[in-house]
Coordinates of N, CA and C and ligand atoms in Angstrom, one line a residue:
X41 N 0.8 -1.1 0.0 CA 0.0 0.0 0.0 C 0.8 1.2 0.0
X42 N 2.0 1.2 0.7 CA 2.9 2.4 0.9 C 3.6 2.5 -0.5
X43 N 4.1 1.5 -1.0 CA 4.8 1.5 -2.3 C 3.9 2.1 -3.4
X44 N 2.7 1.8 -3.3 CA 1.8 2.2 -4.4 C 1.2 3.6 -4.1
X45 N 1.6 4.2 -3.0 CA 1.1 5.5 -2.6 C -0.4 5.5 -2.3
X46 N -0.9 4.4 -1.7 CA -2.3 4.4 -1.3 C -2.4 4.9 0.1
X47 N -1.2 5.0 0.8 CA -1.1 5.7 2.1 C 0.2 6.4 2.1
X48 N 0.4 7.4 3.1 CA 1.6 8.1 3.3 C 1.7 8.4 4.7
X49 N 2.9 8.7 5.2 CA 3.2 9.1 6.5 C 2.6 8.0 7.5
X50 N 1.9 8.4 8.4 CA 1.2 7.4 9.3 C -0.2 7.0 9.1
X51 N -0.6 7.3 7.8 CA -2.0 7.2 7.4 C -2.3 5.5 7.3
X52 N -3.6 5.3 7.2 CA -4.0 3.9 6.8 C -4.0 3.0 7.9
X53 N -5.0 2.1 7.8 CA -5.1 1.0 8.9 C -5.7 -0.3 8.4
X54 N -5.3 -1.3 8.9 CA -5.8 -2.7 8.4 C -6.3 -3.5 9.6
X55 N -7.2 -4.4 9.3 CA -7.6 -5.3 10.4 C -8.0 -6.7 9.8
X56 N -7.9 -7.8 10.5 CA -8.4 -9.0 10.0 C -9.0 -9.8 11.2
X57 N -10.1 -10.6 10.8 CA -10.7 -11.4 11.8 C -9.9 -12.7 12.1
X58 N -9.7 -13.0 13.3 CA -8.9 -14.3 13.7 C -9.9 -15.4 13.8
X59 N -9.4 -16.6 13.7 CA -10.4 -17.8 13.8 C -11.2 -17.7 15.1
X60 N -10.7 -17.2 16.2 CA -11.6 -17.1 17.4 C -12.4 -16.0 17.5
X61 N -12.5 -15.2 16.5 CA -13.5 -14.0 16.5 C -13.0 -12.8 16.8
X62 N -11.8 -12.7 17.5 CA -11.1 -11.5 17.8 C -10.5 -10.9 16.5
X63 N -9.9 -9.7 16.7 CA -9.5 -9.0 15.5 C -8.0 -8.7 15.7
X64 N -7.2 -8.8 14.6 CA -5.8 -8.4 14.5 C -5.9 -7.0 13.8
X65 N -5.2 -5.9 14.6 CA -5.4 -4.6 14.0 C -4.0 -3.9 14.1
X66 N -3.9 -3.0 13.1 CA -2.7 -2.1 13.1 C -2.7 -1.0 14.3
X67 N -1.6 -0.7 14.8 CA -1.6 0.3 16.0 C -1.6 1.7 15.3
X68 N -2.1 2.6 16.2 CA -2.0 4.0 15.8 C -0.6 4.5 15.9
X69 N -0.3 5.5 15.1 CA 0.9 6.3 15.3 C 2.2 5.6 14.7
X70 N 2.0 4.5 14.0 CA 3.3 4.0 13.4 C 3.2 3.9 11.8
X71 N 4.3 4.1 11.1 CA 4.1 4.1 9.6 C 3.9 2.5 9.2
X72 N 3.0 2.4 8.4 CA 2.7 1.0 7.9 C 3.7 0.3 7.1
X73 N 4.7 1.1 6.5 CA 5.6 0.6 5.6 C 6.8 -0.1 6.5
X74 N 6.8 0.1 7.8 CA 7.9 -0.5 8.5 C 7.3 -1.3 9.7
X75 N 6.1 -1.6 9.7 CA 5.4 -2.4 10.8 C 6.1 -3.8 11.0
X76 N 6.2 -4.1 12.3 CA 6.8 -5.5 12.5 C 5.6 -6.3 13.1
X77 N 5.7 -7.6 13.1 CA 4.7 -8.5 13.6 C 4.3 -8.1 15.0
X78 N 5.4 -7.8 15.8 CA 5.0 -7.6 17.2 C 4.3 -6.3 17.4
X79 N 4.2 -5.4 16.3 CA 3.5 -4.1 16.6 C 1.9 -4.4 16.4
X80 N 1.5 -5.6 15.9 CA 0.1 -5.7 15.7 C -0.5 -6.0 17.1
X81 N -1.9 -5.6 17.1 CA -2.5 -5.7 18.4 C -3.7 -6.7 18.2
X82 N -4.2 -7.3 19.3 CA -5.4 -8.1 19.2 C -6.6 -7.4 20.0
X83 N -7.6 -7.1 19.5 CA -8.8 -6.6 20.2 C -9.9 -7.5 20.1
X84 N -11.0 -7.4 20.9 CA -12.2 -8.2 20.8 C -13.2 -7.4 19.9
X85 N -14.3 -7.9 19.7 CA -15.2 -7.4 18.7 C -15.8 -6.0 19.1
X86 N -15.6 -5.8 20.4 CA -16.0 -4.4 21.0 C -14.9 -3.5 20.9
X87 N -13.7 -3.9 20.6 CA -12.5 -3.0 20.5 C -11.6 -2.9 21.7
X88 N -11.9 -3.9 22.7 CA -11.1 -3.9 23.9 C -9.9 -4.6 23.5
X89 N -8.6 -4.0 23.9 CA -7.3 -4.6 23.6 C -7.2 -5.9 24.5
X90 N -6.7 -6.9 23.9 CA -6.5 -8.1 24.5 C -5.0 -8.5 24.6
X91 N -4.3 -8.1 23.5 CA -2.8 -8.6 23.4 C -2.1 -7.5 22.5
X92 N -0.8 -7.5 22.8 CA 0.1 -6.7 22.0 C 0.9 -5.7 23.0
X93 N 1.9 -5.0 22.3 CA 2.8 -4.2 23.1 C 2.1 -3.2 23.9
X94 N 2.5 -3.0 25.2 CA 1.8 -2.2 26.2 C 1.7 -0.7 25.7
X95 N 2.7 -0.2 25.0 CA 2.8 1.2 24.8 C 2.0 1.5 23.4
X96 N 1.5 0.5 22.7 CA 0.8 0.7 21.5 C -0.7 0.7 21.8
X97 N -1.5 1.5 20.9 CA -2.9 1.5 21.0 C -3.5 1.2 19.6
X98 N -4.7 0.6 19.5 CA -5.3 0.3 18.3 C -5.5 1.6 17.4
X99 N -5.5 1.3 16.0 CA -5.7 2.4 15.1 C -6.9 3.3 15.7
X100 N -6.8 4.6 15.4 CA -7.9 5.5 15.8 C -9.1 5.4 15.0
X101 N -9.1 4.6 13.8 CA -10.2 4.3 13.0 C -10.9 3.0 13.4
X102 N -10.5 2.5 14.5 CA -11.0 1.2 15.0 C -12.6 1.1 15.0
X103 N -13.3 2.2 15.5 CA -14.7 2.1 15.4 C -15.4 1.8 14.0
X104 N -14.7 2.4 12.9 CA -15.1 2.1 11.6 C -15.0 0.6 11.2
X105 N -13.8 0.1 11.7 CA -13.5 -1.3 11.4 C -14.6 -2.2 12.1
X106 N -14.8 -1.9 13.4 CA -15.8 -2.7 14.3 C -17.2 -2.6 13.6
X107 N -17.6 -1.5 13.0 CA -18.9 -1.4 12.4 C -19.0 -2.4 11.3
X108 N -17.9 -2.5 10.5 CA -18.0 -3.5 9.3 C -18.1 -5.0 9.9
X109 N -17.2 -5.3 10.9 CA -17.2 -6.7 11.3 C -18.6 -7.0 12.1
X110 N -19.2 -6.0 12.8 CA -20.5 -6.3 13.4 C -21.7 -6.5 12.5
X111 N -21.5 -5.7 11.3 CA -22.6 -5.9 10.3 C -22.4 -6.9 9.3
X112 N -21.2 -7.4 9.2 CA -21.0 -8.3 8.0 C -20.1 -9.5 8.5
X113 N -20.8 -10.6 9.0 CA -20.2 -11.7 9.6 C -19.2 -12.5 8.6
X114 N -19.5 -12.3 7.3 CA -18.7 -13.0 6.3 C -17.5 -12.3 6.1
X115 N -17.2 -11.0 6.4 CA -16.1 -10.3 6.2 C -14.9 -10.6 7.1
X116 N -13.8 -10.9 6.5 CA -12.6 -11.3 7.3 C -11.5 -10.3 7.3
X117 N -11.6 -9.3 6.6 CA -10.5 -8.1 6.7 C -11.1 -6.8 6.1
X118 N -10.5 -5.8 6.6 CA -10.9 -4.4 6.4 C -9.7 -3.4 6.2
X119 N -9.7 -2.8 5.1 CA -8.5 -1.8 4.9 C -9.0 -0.4 4.6
X120 N -8.5 0.5 5.4 CA -8.7 1.9 5.2 C -7.3 2.6 4.6
X121 N -7.6 3.3 3.5 CA -6.4 3.9 2.9 C -6.7 5.3 2.4
X122 N -5.7 6.1 1.9 CA -5.9 7.4 1.4 C -5.5 7.4 -0.1
X123 N -6.2 6.7 -1.0 CA -5.7 6.7 -2.4 C -6.0 8.0 -3.0
X124 N -4.9 8.6 -3.6 CA -4.9 10.0 -4.1 C -6.0 10.2 -5.1
X125 N -6.2 9.3 -6.1 CA -7.3 9.7 -7.1 C -8.7 9.6 -6.6
X126 N -8.9 8.6 -5.7 CA -10.2 8.4 -5.1 C -10.5 9.7 -4.3
X127 N -9.6 10.1 -3.5 CA -9.8 11.4 -2.7 C -10.0 12.7 -3.6
X128 N -9.1 12.8 -4.6 CA -9.2 13.9 -5.5 C -10.6 14.0 -6.2
X129 N -11.1 12.8 -6.6 CA -12.4 12.8 -7.4 C -13.5 13.2 -6.4
X130 N -13.4 12.8 -5.2 CA -14.4 13.2 -4.2 C -14.4 14.7 -3.9
X131 N -13.3 15.2 -4.1 CA -13.1 16.7 -3.8 C -13.9 17.6 -4.8
X132 N -13.9 17.0 -6.0 CA -14.4 17.8 -7.1 C -16.0 17.2 -7.5
X133 N -16.4 16.4 -6.6 CA -17.8 15.8 -6.8 C -18.0 14.8 -7.9
X134 N -16.9 14.2 -8.3 CA -17.1 13.1 -9.3 C -17.3 11.9 -8.6
X135 N -18.4 11.2 -9.0 CA -18.9 9.9 -8.3 C -18.4 8.8 -9.0
X136 N -18.0 7.7 -8.1 CA -17.6 6.4 -8.7 C -18.8 5.5 -8.7
X137 N -20.0 6.1 -8.4 CA -21.2 5.2 -8.4 C -21.7 5.0 -9.8
X138 N -21.3 5.9 -10.7 CA -21.7 5.8 -12.1 C -21.0 4.7 -12.8
X139 N -21.6 3.8 -13.4 CA -20.8 2.7 -14.2 C -20.1 3.0 -15.4
X140 N -18.8 3.1 -15.3 CA -17.9 3.5 -16.3 C -17.1 2.3 -16.8
X141 N -16.6 1.5 -15.9 CA -15.5 0.5 -16.2 C -15.9 -0.9 -15.7
X142 N -16.0 -1.8 -16.7 CA -16.6 -3.2 -16.4 C -16.0 -3.9 -15.2
X143 N -14.6 -3.8 -15.2 CA -13.9 -4.6 -14.0 C -14.3 -4.0 -12.7
X144 N -14.5 -2.6 -12.6 CA -14.9 -2.1 -11.3 C -16.3 -2.5 -10.9
X145 N -17.2 -2.6 -11.9 CA -18.5 -3.0 -11.6 C -18.6 -4.5 -11.1
X146 N -17.8 -5.4 -11.7 CA -17.8 -6.7 -11.3 C -17.1 -7.0 -10.0
X147 N -16.0 -6.2 -9.8 CA -15.2 -6.5 -8.6 C -15.8 -5.8 -7.4
X148 N -16.5 -4.6 -7.6 CA -16.8 -3.6 -6.5 C -18.2 -3.4 -6.4
X149 N -19.0 -3.6 -7.5 CA -20.4 -3.0 -7.6 C -20.4 -1.5 -7.6
X150 N -21.5 -1.0 -7.4 CA -21.5 0.5 -7.3 C -20.7 1.0 -6.1
X151 N -19.9 2.0 -6.3 CA -19.1 2.6 -5.3 C -19.6 3.9 -4.7
X152 N -20.3 3.9 -3.5 CA -20.8 5.1 -3.0 C -19.8 6.0 -2.4
X153 N -20.1 7.2 -2.2 CA -19.3 8.1 -1.4 C -20.0 8.5 -0.1
X154 N -19.4 8.3 1.0 CA -20.1 8.6 2.3 C -20.0 10.2 2.5
X155 N -20.8 10.6 3.4 CA -20.8 12.1 3.8 C -19.4 12.3 4.5
X156 N -19.0 13.6 4.2 CA -17.8 14.0 4.9 C -17.9 13.8 6.4
X157 N -16.8 13.1 7.1 CA -16.7 13.0 8.5 C -15.3 13.2 8.9
X158 N -15.2 13.7 10.2 CA -13.9 13.9 10.7 C -13.0 12.6 10.8
X159 N -11.8 12.6 10.2 CA -10.9 11.4 10.3 C -10.7 11.0 11.7
X160 N -10.5 9.8 12.0 CA -10.1 9.3 13.3 C -11.1 9.6 14.3
X161 N -12.3 9.5 14.0 CA -13.4 9.9 15.0 C -14.5 8.9 14.8
X162 N -15.5 8.9 15.8 CA -16.7 8.2 15.7 C -17.5 8.5 14.6
X163 N -17.3 9.7 14.1 CA -18.1 10.1 13.0 C -17.9 9.3 11.6
X164 N -16.7 8.7 11.6 CA -16.5 7.8 10.4 C -17.3 6.6 10.5
X165 N -17.4 6.0 11.7 CA -18.3 4.9 11.9 C -19.7 5.2 11.4
X166 N -20.3 6.3 11.9 CA -21.6 6.7 11.4 C -21.6 6.8 9.9
X167 N -20.6 7.5 9.4 CA -20.6 7.8 7.9 C -20.8 6.5 7.1
X168 N -20.2 5.4 7.5 CA -20.2 4.2 6.7 C -21.4 3.2 7.1
X169 N -21.9 3.5 8.3 CA -22.8 2.5 8.9 C -24.1 2.1 8.0
X170 N -24.5 3.1 7.3 CA -25.7 3.0 6.4 C -25.4 2.4 5.0
X171 N -24.1 2.3 4.8 CA -23.6 1.8 3.4 C -23.0 0.5 3.4
X172 N -22.3 0.2 4.5 CA -21.4 -1.1 4.4 C -22.1 -2.3 4.4
X173 N -23.4 -2.4 4.7 CA -24.1 -3.7 4.7 C -24.1 -4.2 3.2
X174 N -24.2 -3.4 2.2 CA -24.2 -3.9 0.8 C -23.3 -3.3 -0.1
X175 N -22.2 -2.8 0.4 CA -21.0 -2.3 -0.4 C -19.7 -2.9 0.0
X176 N -18.8 -3.2 -0.9 CA -17.5 -3.8 -0.5 C -16.5 -2.6 -0.6
X177 N -16.8 -1.6 -1.2 CA -15.9 -0.4 -1.3 C -16.7 0.9 -1.2
X178 N -16.1 1.8 -0.3 CA -16.8 3.1 -0.1 C -15.7 4.1 -0.1
X179 N -16.0 5.3 -0.9 CA -15.1 6.4 -0.8 C -15.6 7.3 0.5
X180 N -14.6 7.6 1.3 CA -14.9 8.5 2.4 C -14.5 9.9 1.9
X181 N -15.6 10.8 1.8 CA -15.4 12.1 1.1 C -14.2 12.9 1.6
X182 N -13.4 13.5 0.7 CA -12.3 14.3 1.0 C -11.2 13.6 2.0
X183 N -11.3 12.2 2.1 CA -10.5 11.6 3.1 C -9.8 10.3 2.5
X184 N -10.6 9.4 2.0 CA -9.9 8.1 1.7 C -10.9 7.0 1.3
X185 N -10.6 5.8 1.6 CA -11.4 4.7 1.1 C -11.4 3.6 2.2
X186 N -12.5 2.8 2.1 CA -12.6 1.6 2.9 C -12.9 0.5 2.0
X187 N -12.1 -0.6 2.0 CA -12.5 -1.8 1.2 C -12.5 -3.0 2.1
X188 N -13.4 -4.0 1.9 CA -13.5 -5.1 2.8 C -13.4 -6.4 1.9
X189 N -13.1 -7.5 2.5 CA -13.1 -8.8 1.7 C -13.2 -9.9 2.8
X190 N -13.1 -11.1 2.0 CA -13.2 -12.3 2.9 C -11.9 -12.5 3.6
X191 N -10.8 -12.0 3.0 CA -9.4 -11.9 3.7 C -8.8 -10.6 3.2
X192 N -7.5 -10.5 3.8 CA -6.7 -9.3 3.4 C -6.4 -9.1 1.9
X193 N -6.1 -10.3 1.4 CA -5.8 -10.2 -0.1 C -6.9 -9.6 -0.9
X194 N -8.1 -10.1 -0.6 CA -9.3 -9.7 -1.3 C -9.6 -8.2 -1.0
X195 N -9.5 -7.8 0.2 CA -9.8 -6.3 0.5 C -8.7 -5.5 -0.1
X196 N -7.4 -6.0 -0.2 CA -6.3 -5.3 -0.9 C -6.7 -5.2 -2.4
X197 N -7.0 -6.3 -2.9 CA -7.3 -6.2 -4.4 C -8.5 -5.3 -4.8
X198 N -9.4 -5.2 -3.9 CA -10.5 -4.3 -4.1 C -9.9 -2.8 -4.0
X199 N -9.1 -2.6 -3.1 CA -8.4 -1.3 -3.0 C -7.7 -0.9 -4.3
X200 N -6.9 -1.9 -4.8 CA -6.2 -1.7 -6.1 C -7.1 -1.4 -7.1
X201 N -8.2 -2.1 -7.4 CA -9.1 -1.9 -8.3 C -9.9 -0.7 -8.3
X202 N -10.2 -0.2 -7.0 CA -10.8 1.1 -6.7 C -10.0 2.3 -7.2
X203 N -8.6 2.2 -6.8 CA -7.8 3.4 -7.1 C -7.4 3.4 -8.6
X204 N -7.3 2.2 -9.2 CA -7.1 2.2 -10.6 C -8.3 2.7 -11.4
X205 N -9.5 2.3 -10.9 CA -10.7 2.9 -11.5 C -10.8 4.5 -11.5
X206 N -10.3 4.9 -10.3 CA -10.4 6.4 -10.0 C -9.4 7.1 -10.9
X207 N -8.2 6.5 -11.0 CA -7.2 7.1 -11.8 C -7.5 7.1 -13.3
X208 N -8.2 6.0 -13.7 CA -8.6 6.0 -15.1 C -9.6 7.0 -15.5
X209 N -10.6 7.2 -14.5 CA -11.6 8.2 -14.7 C -11.1 9.6 -14.7
X210 N -10.1 9.9 -13.8 CA -9.5 11.2 -13.6 C -9.0 11.5 -15.0
X211 N -8.1 10.6 -15.5 CA -7.5 10.8 -16.8 C -8.6 11.1 -17.9
X212 N -9.7 10.3 -18.0 CA -10.8 10.3 -18.9 C -11.4 11.8 -18.9
X213 N -11.6 12.3 -17.6 CA -12.2 13.5 -17.5 C -11.3 14.7 -17.9
X214 N -9.9 14.4 -17.9 CA -9.0 15.4 -18.5 C -9.0 15.5 -20.0
X215 N -9.3 14.3 -20.5 CA -9.4 14.1 -22.0 C -10.7 14.6 -22.6
X216 N -11.8 14.5 -21.9 CA -13.1 14.8 -22.4 C -14.1 14.4 -21.5
X217 N -15.4 14.0 -22.1 CA -16.5 13.5 -21.2 C -16.5 12.0 -21.3
X218 N -16.3 11.3 -20.2 CA -16.3 9.8 -20.3 C -17.6 9.3 -20.6
X219 N -17.7 8.2 -21.3 CA -19.1 7.7 -21.6 C -19.3 6.6 -20.6
X220 N -20.7 6.6 -20.2 CA -21.1 5.6 -19.3 C -21.4 4.3 -20.0
X221 N -21.3 3.2 -19.2 CA -21.8 1.9 -19.8 C -23.3 2.0 -19.9
X222 N -23.9 1.4 -21.0 CA -25.3 1.5 -21.1 C -25.9 0.4 -20.2
X223 N -27.3 0.4 -20.1 CA -28.0 -0.3 -19.2 C -27.8 -1.8 -19.5
X224 N -27.8 -2.4 -20.7 CA -27.7 -3.6 -21.1 C -26.3 -4.2 -20.6
X225 N -25.2 -3.4 -20.8 CA -23.9 -3.7 -20.4 C -23.8 -3.9 -18.9
X226 N -24.6 -3.0 -18.3 CA -24.5 -3.1 -16.8 C -25.2 -4.3 -16.3
X227 N -26.4 -4.7 -16.9 CA -27.1 -5.9 -16.5 C -26.3 -7.1 -16.7
X228 N -25.5 -7.2 -17.7 CA -24.7 -8.4 -18.0 C -23.5 -8.5 -16.9
X229 N -23.0 -7.4 -16.7 CA -21.9 -7.3 -15.6 C -22.4 -7.6 -14.3
X230 N -23.6 -7.2 -14.0 CA -24.2 -7.4 -12.7 C -24.4 -8.8 -12.6
X231 N -24.9 -9.5 -13.6 CA -25.1 -11.0 -13.6 C -23.8 -11.8 -13.3
X232 N -22.7 -11.2 -13.9 CA -21.3 -11.9 -13.6 C -20.9 -11.7 -12.2
X233 N -21.2 -10.4 -11.7 CA -20.8 -10.1 -10.2 C -21.6 -11.2 -9.3
X234 N -22.8 -11.4 -9.6 CA -23.6 -12.2 -8.7 C -23.6 -13.7 -9.1
X235 N -22.9 -14.1 -10.1 CA -22.8 -15.5 -10.4 C -21.9 -16.2 -9.3
X236 N -22.1 -17.4 -9.0 CA -21.4 -18.2 -8.0 C -20.0 -18.4 -8.5
X237 N -18.9 -18.1 -7.8 CA -17.6 -18.2 -8.4 C -17.2 -19.7 -8.5
X238 N -16.5 -20.0 -9.4 CA -16.2 -21.4 -9.6 C -14.8 -21.7 -8.9
Ligands
ZN827 ZN1 -7.8 8.1 7.1

């Protein structure tokens, strides 16, 4: 994530559900590009720290992560990042909910943008609460993204697809007026998204 500039400085946070139902989370205040295994913390589903270095605290975005796990029992991992193109598009009011790119529709479905909320606060939990039950990727207005998956790899792949989509769209808007996929194309892609994976 750091190498691809989806995060910078101390930004971004990740979590994964453990087999016993507790969560492995990244700590607040440490750069993600140099995290060590011993920096990771274990919290319960309410966010109470159970294990990890005494001087470290869970990510300040933990409430947002907990909201996902509480609403989505099938989700095994959550990633919050600050992808540049996603954030830039939200700043000028370009929505990723409009179907432009087939891969994005199949991988992510429609991508809503949540209302602006103060980063690292309870506000972010509230901002995604009404959206996360039926979306795997959400843009946090003026701030970043949240992607979820069965495991960290799937949540990360969704982040990559999300930012690639935003980047493509940003370029298209610089070149002209991007054309939307028509209804027939969208319906076919939607069937693909909902088909049982082999
Ligand atoms: Zn953030």
